[in-house]
Tab-separated table of C-alpha atoms in Angstrom:
chain	number	residue	atom	x	y	z
Y	875	UNK	CA	26.167	-3.220	7.723
Y	876	UNK	CA	23.549	-0.433	8.350
Y	877	UNK	CA	20.160	-1.522	9.440
Y	878	UNK	CA	16.946	1.044	8.086
Y	879	UNK	CA	13.511	0.509	10.557
Y	880	UNK	CA	10.306	1.898	9.148
Y	881	UNK	CA	7.360	1.925	11.007
Y	882	UNK	CA	3.547	2.039	9.472
Y	883	UNK	CA	1.262	4.413	11.629
Y	884	UNK	CA	-2.320	4.286	9.992
Y	885	UNK	CA	-5.229	4.500	12.236
Y	886	UNK	CA	-6.231	2.880	15.373
Y	887	UNK	CA	-10.414	3.380	14.460
Y	888	UNK	CA	-9.200	1.989	11.074
Y	889	UNK	CA	-11.695	-1.095	12.138
Y	890	UNK	CA	-14.193	1.214	12.564
Y	891	UNK	CA	-14.334	3.147	9.752
Y	892	UNK	CA	-13.010	0.644	7.463
Y	893	UNK	CA	-15.533	-1.822	6.320
Y	894	UNK	CA	-15.440	-4.653	3.730
Y	895	UNK	CA	-18.386	-5.143	3.821
Y	896	UNK	CA	-19.577	-7.068	0.513
Y	897	UNK	CA	-18.204	-8.549	-3.158
Y	898	UNK	CA	-18.309	-5.146	-4.386
Y	899	UNK	CA	-16.511	-3.328	-1.434
Y	900	UNK	CA	-13.512	-6.100	-1.987
Y	901	UNK	CA	-13.308	-5.691	-5.825
Y	902	UNK	CA	-12.731	-1.806	-5.474
Y	903	UNK	CA	-10.384	-2.377	-2.252
Y	904	UNK	CA	-7.999	-4.403	-4.644
Y	905	UNK	CA	-8.728	-2.597	-6.755
Y	906	UNK	CA	-6.896	0.074	-5.331
Y	907	UNK	CA	-4.053	-1.325	-4.276
Y	908	UNK	CA	-2.943	-2.990	-7.274
Y	909	UNK	CA	-3.042	0.656	-8.876
Y	910	UNK	CA	-1.251	1.764	-6.221
Y	911	UNK	CA	1.599	-1.102	-7.441
Y	912	UNK	CA	1.002	-0.090	-10.641
Y	913	UNK	CA	1.702	3.153	-11.085
Y	914	UNK	CA	3.095	4.114	-7.424
Y	915	UNK	CA	0.816	6.585	-7.179
Y	916	UNK	CA	-2.098	7.067	-4.684
Y	917	UNK	CA	-5.039	8.832	-4.536
Y	918	UNK	CA	-6.769	8.115	-1.677
Y	919	UNK	CA	-6.625	9.877	1.616
Y	920	UNK	CA	-7.989	6.659	3.713
Y	921	UNK	CA	-4.768	5.351	5.560
Y	922	UNK	CA	-5.163	1.671	4.802
Y	923	UNK	CA	-4.105	3.330	1.330
Y	924	UNK	CA	-1.302	5.846	1.998
Y	925	UNK	CA	0.523	3.040	3.896
Y	926	UNK	CA	0.633	0.805	1.275
Y	927	UNK	CA	1.419	2.862	-0.930
Y	928	UNK	CA	4.692	4.143	1.889
Y	929	UNK	CA	5.433	0.421	2.186
Y	930	UNK	CA	5.647	-0.431	-1.702
Y	931	UNK	CA	7.653	2.966	-2.331
Y	932	UNK	CA	10.147	1.928	-0.075
Y	933	UNK	CA	9.893	-1.074	-1.279
Y	934	UNK	CA	11.056	-0.352	-5.075
Y	935	UNK	CA	13.380	2.026	-4.087
Y	936	UNK	CA	15.702	-0.339	-1.745
Y	937	UNK	CA	14.991	-3.392	-3.958
Y	938	UNK	CA	17.404	-4.244	-6.914
Y	939	UNK	CA	16.867	-3.128	-10.884
Y	940	UNK	CA	16.300	-6.835	-11.971
Y	941	UNK	CA	14.105	-7.382	-9.041
Y	942	UNK	CA	12.190	-4.740	-10.594
Y	943	UNK	CA	11.848	-5.822	-13.893
Y	944	UNK	CA	10.705	-9.341	-13.167
Y	945	UNK	CA	7.159	-7.128	-12.259
């Protein structure tokens, strides 16, 4: 069995630059995550979206067809 470790790098200053200030900002943040899940594409430069996109692509590449059909 081969174990593969993946590391995701997110900017240390993320908390200082990426604030969710109100409900509308939270909704926009959520919409971007859902868009990444549904399309498999990331059109945003923020580190948190890039890291999530990378994570999601690795999960779908390593998952079975059966699991993907349940999405």
